[in-house]
Each structure stands twice: as structure tokens, then as C-alpha cells.
C-alpha atoms as a PDB file:
ATOM      1  CA  MET A   1      -6.777 -58.053  29.453  1.00  0.00           C
ATOM      2  CA  SER A   2      -7.072 -59.315  25.887  1.00  0.00           C
ATOM      3  CA  VAL A   3      -4.333 -58.807  23.306  1.00  0.00           C
ATOM      4  CA  LEU A   4      -6.702 -56.732  21.187  1.00  0.00           C
ATOM      5  CA  LEU A   5      -7.552 -54.425  24.073  1.00  0.00           C
ATOM      6  CA  LYS A   6      -3.869 -53.977  24.887  1.00  0.00           C
ATOM      7  CA  ALA A   7      -3.159 -53.130  21.270  1.00  0.00           C
ATOM      8  CA  LEU A   8      -5.982 -50.576  21.252  1.00  0.00           C
ATOM      9  CA  LEU A   9      -4.740 -48.970  24.461  1.00  0.00           C
ATOM     10  CA  ILE A  10      -1.181 -48.790  23.148  1.00  0.00           C
ATOM     11  CA  GLY A  11      -2.438 -47.314  19.886  1.00  0.00           C
ATOM     12  CA  ALA A  12      -4.503 -44.749  21.743  1.00  0.00           C
ATOM     13  CA  ALA A  13      -1.521 -43.794  23.894  1.00  0.00           C
ATOM     14  CA  LEU A  14       0.725 -43.399  20.862  1.00  0.00           C
ATOM     15  CA  TYR A  15      -1.916 -41.303  19.103  1.00  0.00           C
ATOM     16  CA  ALA A  16      -2.263 -39.077  22.164  1.00  0.00           C
ATOM     17  CA  CYS A  17       1.515 -38.632  22.252  1.00  0.00           C
ATOM     18  CA  LEU A  18       1.551 -37.713  18.562  1.00  0.00           C
ATOM     19  CA  VAL A  19      -1.205 -35.161  19.095  1.00  0.00           C
ATOM     20  CA  ALA A  20       0.655 -33.661  22.055  1.00  0.00           C
ATOM     21  CA  VAL A  21       3.953 -33.455  20.147  1.00  0.00           C
ATOM     22  CA  LEU A  22       2.424 -31.792  17.092  1.00  0.00           C
ATOM     23  CA  ALA A  23       0.418 -29.415  19.275  1.00  0.00           C
ATOM     24  CA  SER A  24       3.614 -28.403  21.067  1.00  0.00           C
ATOM     25  CA  PHE A  25       5.655 -27.986  17.882  1.00  0.00           C
ATOM     26  CA  GLN A  26       3.032 -26.265  15.725  1.00  0.00           C
ATOM     27  CA  HIS A  27       4.677 -22.913  16.394  1.00  0.00           C
ATOM     28  CA  ALA A  28       7.935 -24.105  14.814  1.00  0.00           C
ATOM     29  CA  LEU A  29       6.037 -25.689  11.913  1.00  0.00           C
ATOM     30  CA  VAL A  30       4.057 -22.546  11.105  1.00  0.00           C
ATOM     31  CA  PHE A  31       6.996 -20.183  11.640  1.00  0.00           C
ATOM     32  CA  PRO A  32      10.172 -22.062  10.581  1.00  0.00           C
ATOM     33  CA  ARG A  33      12.553 -19.221  11.305  1.00  0.00           C
ATOM     34  CA  HIS A  34      15.542 -21.562  11.029  1.00  0.00           C
ATOM     35  CA  MET A  35      14.821 -21.998   7.315  1.00  0.00           C
ATOM     36  CA  VAL A  36      15.063 -18.322   6.398  1.00  0.00           C
ATOM     37  CA  GLY A  37      17.951 -17.598   4.064  1.00  0.00           C
ATOM     38  CA  ALA A  38      20.468 -14.779   4.202  1.00  0.00           C
ATOM     39  CA  ALA A  39      19.503 -11.320   3.026  1.00  0.00           C
ATOM     40  CA  PRO A  40      20.647 -10.425  -0.505  1.00  0.00           C
ATOM     41  CA  PRO A  41      22.580  -7.257  -1.355  1.00  0.00           C
ATOM     42  CA  LEU A  42      20.126  -4.380  -1.677  1.00  0.00           C
ATOM     43  CA  PRO A  43      20.351  -1.180  -3.733  1.00  0.00           C
ATOM     44  CA  GLU A  44      22.507   1.543  -2.183  1.00  0.00           C
ATOM     45  CA  HIS A  45      19.531   3.867  -1.724  1.00  0.00           C
ATOM     46  CA  THR A  46      17.637   1.342   0.427  1.00  0.00           C
ATOM     47  CA  GLU A  47      16.322   2.807   3.686  1.00  0.00           C
ATOM     48  CA  ARG A  48      16.395   0.827   6.944  1.00  0.00           C
ATOM     49  CA  LEU A  49      13.181   1.035   8.955  1.00  0.00           C
ATOM     50  CA  THR A  50      12.314   0.256  12.567  1.00  0.00           C
ATOM     51  CA  LEU A  51       8.920   0.142  14.227  1.00  0.00           C
ATOM     52  CA  PRO A  52       8.470  -0.501  17.971  1.00  0.00           C
ATOM     53  CA  ILE A  53       5.244  -2.362  18.790  1.00  0.00           C
ATOM     54  CA  GLY A  54       4.760  -3.309  22.410  1.00  0.00           C
ATOM     55  CA  ASP A  55       7.689  -5.469  23.487  1.00  0.00           C
ATOM     56  CA  ALA A  56       8.833  -6.096  19.902  1.00  0.00           C
ATOM     57  CA  MET A  57      10.987  -4.057  17.554  1.00  0.00           C
ATOM     58  CA  LEU A  58      10.205  -4.672  13.907  1.00  0.00           C
ATOM     59  CA  HIS A  59      12.905  -4.110  11.301  1.00  0.00           C
ATOM     60  CA  GLY A  60      12.182  -3.493   7.662  1.00  0.00           C
ATOM     61  CA  VAL A  61      13.403  -1.903   4.465  1.00  0.00           C
ATOM     62  CA  ARG A  62      12.103   0.629   1.989  1.00  0.00           C
ATOM     63  CA  ILE A  63      13.471   0.572  -1.536  1.00  0.00           C
ATOM     64  CA  PRO A  64      12.445   3.863  -3.182  1.00  0.00           C
ATOM     65  CA  GLY A  65      10.966   3.698  -6.652  1.00  0.00           C
ATOM     66  CA  ARG A  66      11.393   5.993  -9.622  1.00  0.00           C
ATOM     67  CA  ASP A  67       7.883   7.449  -9.464  1.00  0.00           C
ATOM     68  CA  PRO A  68       6.709   8.624  -6.016  1.00  0.00           C
ATOM     69  CA  SER A  69       3.155   9.095  -7.355  1.00  0.00           C
ATOM     70  CA  ARG A  70       2.753   5.311  -7.693  1.00  0.00           C
ATOM     71  CA  PRO A  71       1.243   3.320  -4.808  1.00  0.00           C
ATOM     72  CA  THR A  72       3.696   1.960  -2.258  1.00  0.00           C
ATOM     73  CA  ILE A  73       3.954  -1.824  -2.504  1.00  0.00           C
ATOM     74  CA  LEU A  74       3.704  -3.330   0.983  1.00  0.00           C
ATOM     75  CA  GLY A  75       4.946  -6.911   0.908  1.00  0.00           C
ATOM     76  CA  PHE A  76       4.206  -9.819   3.232  1.00  0.00           C
ATOM     77  CA  PRO A  77       6.554 -12.768   2.620  1.00  0.00           C
ATOM     78  CA  GLY A  78       6.117 -16.489   3.065  1.00  0.00           C
ATOM     79  CA  ASN A  79       7.007 -18.025   6.405  1.00  0.00           C
ATOM     80  CA  ALA A  80      10.493 -19.072   5.236  1.00  0.00           C
ATOM     81  CA  TRP A  81      11.256 -16.002   3.101  1.00  0.00           C
ATOM     82  CA  ASN A  82      13.755 -13.357   4.067  1.00  0.00           C
ATOM     83  CA  ALA A  83      11.832 -10.080   4.022  1.00  0.00           C
ATOM     84  CA  GLU A  84      14.694  -8.305   2.281  1.00  0.00           C
ATOM     85  CA  ALA A  85      14.704 -10.934  -0.472  1.00  0.00           C
ATOM     86  CA  MET A  86      11.014 -10.243  -1.058  1.00  0.00           C
ATOM     87  CA  ALA A  87      11.665  -6.500  -1.101  1.00  0.00           C
ATOM     88  CA  LEU A  88      14.351  -6.907  -3.754  1.00  0.00           C
ATOM     89  CA  PHE A  89      12.122  -9.257  -5.760  1.00  0.00           C
ATOM     90  CA  LEU A  90       9.249  -6.750  -5.759  1.00  0.00           C
ATOM     91  CA  HIS A  91      11.603  -3.860  -6.565  1.00  0.00           C
ATOM     92  CA  GLN A  92      12.924  -5.719  -9.591  1.00  0.00           C
ATOM     93  CA  ILE A  93       9.373  -6.442 -10.747  1.00  0.00           C
ATOM     94  CA  ALA A  94       8.089  -2.889 -10.222  1.00  0.00           C
ATOM     95  CA  PRO A  95      11.020  -0.442 -10.022  1.00  0.00           C
ATOM     96  CA  SER A  96       8.730   2.594 -10.330  1.00  0.00           C
ATOM     97  CA  HIS A  97       7.063   1.856  -6.976  1.00  0.00           C
ATOM     98  CA  ASP A  98       8.373   2.325  -3.465  1.00  0.00           C
ATOM     99  CA  VAL A  99       8.613  -1.108  -1.849  1.00  0.00           C
ATOM    100  CA  VAL A 100       8.283  -1.666   1.906  1.00  0.00           C
ATOM    101  CA  VAL A 101       8.707  -5.051   3.574  1.00  0.00           C
ATOM    102  CA  TYR A 102       9.245  -5.798   7.266  1.00  0.00           C
ATOM    103  CA  HIS A 103      10.702  -8.911   8.840  1.00  0.00           C
ATOM    104  CA  TYR A 104       7.926 -10.609  10.786  1.00  0.00           C
ATOM    105  CA  ARG A 105       8.288 -10.324  14.553  1.00  0.00           C
ATOM    106  CA  GLY A 106      10.639 -12.986  15.818  1.00  0.00           C
ATOM    107  CA  TYR A 107      12.354 -13.180  12.423  1.00  0.00           C
ATOM    108  CA  ALA A 108      15.804 -11.657  12.854  1.00  0.00           C
ATOM    109  CA  PRO A 109      16.550  -8.835  13.141  1.00  0.00           C
ATOM    110  CA  SER A 110      12.959  -8.202  14.337  1.00  0.00           C
ATOM    111  CA  THR A 111      12.415  -9.178  17.949  1.00  0.00           C
ATOM    112  CA  GLY A 112       9.441 -10.703  19.723  1.00  0.00           C
ATOM    113  CA  THR A 113       7.570 -13.958  19.181  1.00  0.00           C
ATOM    114  CA  PRO A 114       5.671 -14.668  15.963  1.00  0.00           C
ATOM    115  CA  SER A 115       2.031 -15.718  16.061  1.00  0.00           C
ATOM    116  CA  ALA A 116      -0.917 -15.259  13.748  1.00  0.00           C
ATOM    117  CA  PRO A 117      -2.598 -12.600  15.941  1.00  0.00           C
ATOM    118  CA  ALA A 118       0.705 -10.719  16.256  1.00  0.00           C
ATOM    119  CA  LEU A 119       1.433 -10.743  12.516  1.00  0.00           C
ATOM    120  CA  LEU A 120      -2.082  -9.574  11.702  1.00  0.00           C
ATOM    121  CA  SER A 121      -1.985  -6.692  14.162  1.00  0.00           C
ATOM    122  CA  ASP A 122       1.571  -5.769  13.125  1.00  0.00           C
ATOM    123  CA  ALA A 123       0.374  -5.415   9.512  1.00  0.00           C
ATOM    124  CA  LEU A 124      -2.092  -2.721  10.549  1.00  0.00           C
ATOM    125  CA  ALA A 125       0.589  -0.862  12.511  1.00  0.00           C
ATOM    126  CA  ILE A 126       2.961  -0.985   9.543  1.00  0.00           C
ATOM    127  CA  TYR A 127       0.280   0.263   7.166  1.00  0.00           C
ATOM    128  CA  ASP A 128      -0.485   3.163   9.486  1.00  0.00           C
ATOM    129  CA  THR A 129       3.102   4.448   9.113  1.00  0.00           C
ATOM    130  CA  LEU A 130       2.753   4.815   5.334  1.00  0.00           C
ATOM    131  CA  ASN A 131       1.520   7.794   3.348  1.00  0.00           C
ATOM    132  CA  GLY A 132      -0.495   7.689   0.149  1.00  0.00           C
ATOM    133  CA  PRO A 133      -2.030   4.712  -1.638  1.00  0.00           C
ATOM    134  CA  VAL A 134      -0.790   1.215  -0.780  1.00  0.00           C
ATOM    135  CA  ALA A 135      -0.859  -2.001  -2.789  1.00  0.00           C
ATOM    136  CA  ALA A 136      -0.578  -5.114  -0.610  1.00  0.00           C
ATOM    137  CA  VAL A 137       1.238  -8.178  -1.957  1.00  0.00           C
ATOM    138  CA  GLY A 138       1.232 -11.412   0.037  1.00  0.00           C
ATOM    139  CA  PHE A 139       3.017 -14.670  -0.682  1.00  0.00           C
ATOM    140  CA  SER A 140       1.875 -17.951   0.928  1.00  0.00           C
ATOM    141  CA  ILE A 141       1.254 -17.287   4.650  1.00  0.00           C
ATOM    142  CA  GLY A 142       1.773 -13.622   3.812  1.00  0.00           C
ATOM    143  CA  SER A 143      -1.383 -13.797   1.699  1.00  0.00           C
ATOM    144  CA  GLY A 144      -3.316 -14.324   4.930  1.00  0.00           C
ATOM    145  CA  VAL A 145      -1.682 -11.256   6.458  1.00  0.00           C
ATOM    146  CA  ALA A 146      -2.359  -9.151   3.352  1.00  0.00           C
ATOM    147  CA  ALA A 147      -5.971 -10.354   3.277  1.00  0.00           C
ATOM    148  CA  HIS A 148      -6.456  -9.282   6.887  1.00  0.00           C
ATOM    149  CA  LEU A 149      -5.001  -5.860   6.091  1.00  0.00           C
ATOM    150  CA  ALA A 150      -7.291  -5.525   3.073  1.00  0.00           C
ATOM    151  CA  GLY A 151     -10.297  -6.166   5.270  1.00  0.00           C
ATOM    152  CA  ALA A 152      -9.258  -3.535   7.810  1.00  0.00           C
ATOM    153  CA  ARG A 153      -7.740  -0.710   5.740  1.00  0.00           C
ATOM    154  CA  MET A 154      -8.306   0.976   2.374  1.00  0.00           C
ATOM    155  CA  LEU A 155      -5.914  -0.401  -0.227  1.00  0.00           C
ATOM    156  CA  ASP A 156      -5.224   0.524  -3.832  1.00  0.00           C
ATOM    157  CA  ARG A 157      -5.106  -3.174  -4.813  1.00  0.00           C
ATOM    158  CA  VAL A 158      -4.462  -6.610  -3.333  1.00  0.00           C
ATOM    159  CA  ILE A 159      -2.312  -9.355  -4.894  1.00  0.00           C
ATOM    160  CA  LEU A 160      -2.186 -12.766  -3.229  1.00  0.00           C
ATOM    161  CA  ALA A 161       0.081 -15.580  -4.450  1.00  0.00           C
ATOM    162  CA  THR A 162      -0.614 -19.174  -3.357  1.00  0.00           C
ATOM    163  CA  PRO A 163      -3.442 -17.969  -1.086  1.00  0.00           C
ATOM    164  CA  PHE A 164      -5.834 -19.925   1.110  1.00  0.00           C
ATOM    165  CA  ASP A 165      -9.244 -19.457   2.637  1.00  0.00           C
ATOM    166  CA  SER A 166      -8.305 -20.529   6.183  1.00  0.00           C
ATOM    167  CA  LEU A 167      -4.923 -21.482   7.625  1.00  0.00           C
ATOM    168  CA  THR A 168      -6.628 -23.863  10.046  1.00  0.00           C
ATOM    169  CA  LYS A 169      -8.197 -25.681   7.099  1.00  0.00           C
ATOM    170  CA  VAL A 170      -4.818 -25.809   5.350  1.00  0.00           C
ATOM    171  CA  ALA A 171      -3.374 -27.516   8.423  1.00  0.00           C
ATOM    172  CA  ALA A 172      -6.366 -29.846   8.646  1.00  0.00           C
ATOM    173  CA  ASN A 173      -5.896 -30.889   5.018  1.00  0.00           C
ATOM    174  CA  SER A 174      -2.235 -31.608   5.681  1.00  0.00           C
ATOM    175  CA  LEU A 175      -2.943 -33.602   8.859  1.00  0.00           C
ATOM    176  CA  PRO A 176      -6.362 -35.192   8.325  1.00  0.00           C
ATOM    177  CA  PHE A 177      -5.765 -37.791  11.037  1.00  0.00           C
ATOM    178  CA  LEU A 178      -5.473 -35.158  13.784  1.00  0.00           C
ATOM    179  CA  PRO A 179      -8.119 -32.954  15.465  1.00  0.00           C
ATOM    180  CA  VAL A 180      -6.512 -29.832  13.986  1.00  0.00           C
ATOM    181  CA  PRO A 181      -9.476 -27.455  14.540  1.00  0.00           C
ATOM    182  CA  TRP A 182      -9.162 -28.120  18.288  1.00  0.00           C
ATOM    183  CA  LEU A 183      -5.384 -27.746  18.408  1.00  0.00           C
ATOM    184  CA  PHE A 184      -4.414 -25.060  15.922  1.00  0.00           C
ATOM    185  CA  ARG A 185      -3.657 -21.637  17.406  1.00  0.00           C
ATOM    186  CA  HIS A 186      -2.606 -19.613  14.365  1.00  0.00           C
ATOM    187  CA  GLU A 187      -5.768 -19.092  12.368  1.00  0.00           C
ATOM    188  CA  MET A 188      -5.781 -16.618   9.496  1.00  0.00           C
ATOM    189  CA  ASN A 189      -9.187 -16.531   7.842  1.00  0.00           C
ATOM    190  CA  ALA A 190      -8.534 -14.824   4.522  1.00  0.00           C
ATOM    191  CA  ALA A 191     -11.960 -15.612   3.087  1.00  0.00           C
ATOM    192  CA  GLU A 192     -13.728 -13.920   5.961  1.00  0.00           C
ATOM    193  CA  ALA A 193     -11.389 -10.922   5.958  1.00  0.00           C
ATOM    194  CA  MET A 194     -11.835 -10.281   2.229  1.00  0.00           C
ATOM    195  CA  GLN A 195     -15.625 -10.260   2.111  1.00  0.00           C
ATOM    196  CA  ASN A 196     -16.057  -6.480   1.982  1.00  0.00           C
ATOM    197  CA  VAL A 197     -12.871  -5.511   0.139  1.00  0.00           C
ATOM    198  CA  ALA A 198     -13.550  -2.932  -2.575  1.00  0.00           C
ATOM    199  CA  ALA A 199     -10.008  -2.790  -3.991  1.00  0.00           C
ATOM    200  CA  PRO A 200      -9.109  -4.808  -7.101  1.00  0.00           C
ATOM    201  CA  VAL A 201      -7.980  -8.301  -6.109  1.00  0.00           C
ATOM    202  CA  THR A 202      -5.666 -10.626  -8.038  1.00  0.00           C
ATOM    203  CA  LEU A 203      -5.172 -14.241  -6.957  1.00  0.00           C
ATOM    204  CA  VAL A 204      -2.228 -16.199  -8.395  1.00  0.00           C
ATOM    205  CA  LEU A 205      -2.699 -19.919  -7.810  1.00  0.00           C
ATOM    206  CA  ALA A 206      -0.320 -22.865  -8.196  1.00  0.00           C
ATOM    207  CA  THR A 207      -2.292 -25.742  -9.706  1.00  0.00           C
ATOM    208  CA  ALA A 208       0.207 -28.317  -8.377  1.00  0.00           C
ATOM    209  CA  ASP A 209       0.563 -26.741  -4.932  1.00  0.00           C
ATOM    210  CA  GLU A 210       1.828 -29.404  -2.542  1.00  0.00           C
ATOM    211  CA  VAL A 211       1.652 -27.186   0.570  1.00  0.00           C
ATOM    212  CA  ILE A 212      -1.681 -25.395   0.224  1.00  0.00           C
ATOM    213  CA  ALA A 213      -4.189 -27.861  -1.194  1.00  0.00           C
ATOM    214  CA  PRO A 214      -5.830 -26.492  -4.361  1.00  0.00           C
ATOM    215  CA  GLN A 215      -9.210 -26.887  -2.684  1.00  0.00           C
ATOM    216  CA  ARG A 216      -8.182 -24.253  -0.146  1.00  0.00           C
ATOM    217  CA  SER A 217      -7.292 -21.753  -2.875  1.00  0.00           C
ATOM    218  CA  ASP A 218     -10.444 -22.663  -4.786  1.00  0.00           C
ATOM    219  CA  ALA A 219     -12.507 -22.081  -1.654  1.00  0.00           C
ATOM    220  CA  LEU A 220     -11.111 -18.549  -1.455  1.00  0.00           C
ATOM    221  CA  VAL A 221     -11.807 -17.981  -5.140  1.00  0.00           C
ATOM    222  CA  ALA A 222     -15.429 -19.035  -4.606  1.00  0.00           C
ATOM    223  CA  THR A 223     -15.904 -16.254  -2.045  1.00  0.00           C
ATOM    224  CA  LEU A 224     -14.383 -13.556  -4.296  1.00  0.00           C
ATOM    225  CA  PRO A 225     -16.270 -13.582  -7.605  1.00  0.00           C
ATOM    226  CA  GLN A 226     -14.889 -10.151  -8.448  1.00  0.00           C
ATOM    227  CA  ALA A 227     -11.237 -11.241  -8.216  1.00  0.00           C
ATOM    228  CA  GLN A 228      -8.969 -11.785 -11.183  1.00  0.00           C
ATOM    229  CA  VAL A 229      -7.727 -15.371 -10.934  1.00  0.00           C
ATOM    230  CA  ILE A 230      -4.512 -16.570 -12.573  1.00  0.00           C
ATOM    231  CA  ARG A 231      -3.685 -20.282 -12.459  1.00  0.00           C
ATOM    232  CA  LEU A 232      -0.129 -21.366 -13.177  1.00  0.00           C
ATOM    233  CA  GLN A 233       1.020 -24.950 -13.630  1.00  0.00           C
ATOM    234  CA  ALA A 234       3.534 -24.918 -10.782  1.00  0.00           C
ATOM    235  CA  GLY A 235       4.184 -26.062  -7.235  1.00  0.00           C
ATOM    236  CA  HIS A 236       4.086 -23.988  -4.070  1.00  0.00           C
ATOM    237  CA  ASN A 237       7.742 -22.972  -4.133  1.00  0.00           C
ATOM    238  CA  ASP A 238       8.608 -23.037  -7.828  1.00  0.00           C
ATOM    239  CA  ILE A 239       5.719 -20.781  -8.864  1.00  0.00           C
ATOM    240  CA  TYR A 240       8.056 -17.791  -8.454  1.00  0.00           C
ATOM    241  CA  ASN A 241      10.218 -19.187 -11.259  1.00  0.00           C
ATOM    242  CA  HIS A 242       7.284 -19.791 -13.602  1.00  0.00           C
ATOM    243  CA  PRO A 243       7.741 -17.659 -16.749  1.00  0.00           C
ATOM    244  CA  ASP A 244       4.256 -16.180 -16.354  1.00  0.00           C
ATOM    245  CA  PHE A 245       4.529 -15.282 -12.660  1.00  0.00           C
ATOM    246  CA  VAL A 246       6.379 -11.972 -12.961  1.00  0.00           C
ATOM    247  CA  PRO A 247       4.272 -10.774 -15.930  1.00  0.00           C
ATOM    248  CA  ALA A 248       1.145 -11.625 -13.927  1.00  0.00           C
ATOM    249  CA  LEU A 249       2.309  -9.510 -10.988  1.00  0.00           C
ATOM    250  CA  ARG A 250       3.246  -6.639 -13.257  1.00  0.00           C
ATOM    251  CA  ARG A 251      -0.172  -6.675 -14.919  1.00  0.00           C
ATOM    252  CA  ALA A 252      -1.848  -6.755 -11.513  1.00  0.00           C
ATOM    253  CA  LEU A 253       0.154  -3.723 -10.358  1.00  0.00           C
ATOM    254  CA  ARG A 254      -0.630  -1.642 -13.440  1.00  0.00           C
END
């Protein structure tokens, strides 16, 4: 056997091992539960919520607002956010609204195993427990969950921060040397879900996003000509500290 052929066989074996490892660990990469921070102190009037769904028990919080006639804000956090931190963040932005956010299944104290199909179906079950108009707010991977909800239920408005058209395509952009479309098991197709949404849509994009390639956000924008699009010069994680981020969310909620 020639040296070149041996090198090719070794390279092929190493590539196959890499594919197998990443395929096995994609669950931990998509849902990095170990990175979630501690919950912050919440207002004294915060209500603790539980919702049994199949073999999982979801835990969430409701922070009541000052004006019960306003739409309830239903939040869907990023994959490394603490749900209670998002609830507090949204409450501080819009104190007149009730705010409801649940920990994703598998994210303590919620039980079960997270997956894209589970998170998408859980969002519908959570929505169905609420009364009155609902505004969905999704951050990062939560934008995919909020988009799915918008396509399946009537919403007052939809606000997506650092959104994407397809989570599979996001993964493919990040790992262009791997056959991601064949391996990825956590698809969230926000572009497809949003096609018939009648509610007002606001998209807040990070122009220097290092996690979700700008082309993925732009692809979503291209499918939603009616959406209000706000572009902020920021990265994926520091967009929340951009001075125009909170004003943009407040305008979108008005």
C-alpha cells in the first residue's frame, strides 16, 4: 500500500471519528445546560408556575405587571440563559406587562430531556395556559421557539432577537466541513413557521454576530418583508448591553 493511500485512509478514519463525535455531542452543544447561570432575585410578588407535560414537569415564573389589560409577554430565552433572568430582564423593560417565562425542559428545575421538537411543542402547551393577548419574545435559540409559536397560535406581536431562518443552516455555517444536514437532529425552521404570521413582527439583528451568521438572519428577513428590522452593531452576546437594544424592545412592545 502506498504512503499516499495510507495517509488518505488515516485521514478518512479521523474524519469519520470527528463526524461521529460531533454527532454524539450535538445535544450538549445545542443545549449547554451546564453554562446556565444562577437565578437572580425576583420581585416579591413573583408567582411560581408548574406545567406537567408527559413525563416532564416544566417550572416557570410569572411576574405580574402594573396594567393587566396589556398583553402578557411570553419569553423564550437563549440556550444558556436562566429563564428567571430573562423574566426579570423583560419585567424591567416593560413593567406594565405580565411576564411569563418557563425553564426549558431539562433545564433545572424543569425535568425531562431538551430537544427541538420538545421545546416547540412545549411552547404551544405553555401558550394554551394563558388568557388574553400574548406577545412572544425570543432570544437566540428562543427566537426559533417563538417563531414556531407564532406560526401555530394567534399572537399580539412577535419580537425576535438574534434570529435565524433555520437552525440546521446555522449549524452548517458553523461547521462547513461536516455533513450537518444529514446529522443534525434539532431543526427549528423559523422562516417556514413565520410565513403566514399576521401579527406585527420585529427582528433585532446583531451585525457582528459570531454565533448566528448574518446571512442566516438576512435570510429570515428576506422571507418577512412586512417585519420591522433593527440592526445593531453588536455581537451575539453583547447585543443585550447595546444602548439601543432596550429602547428597541420597548418600541416593539408599544
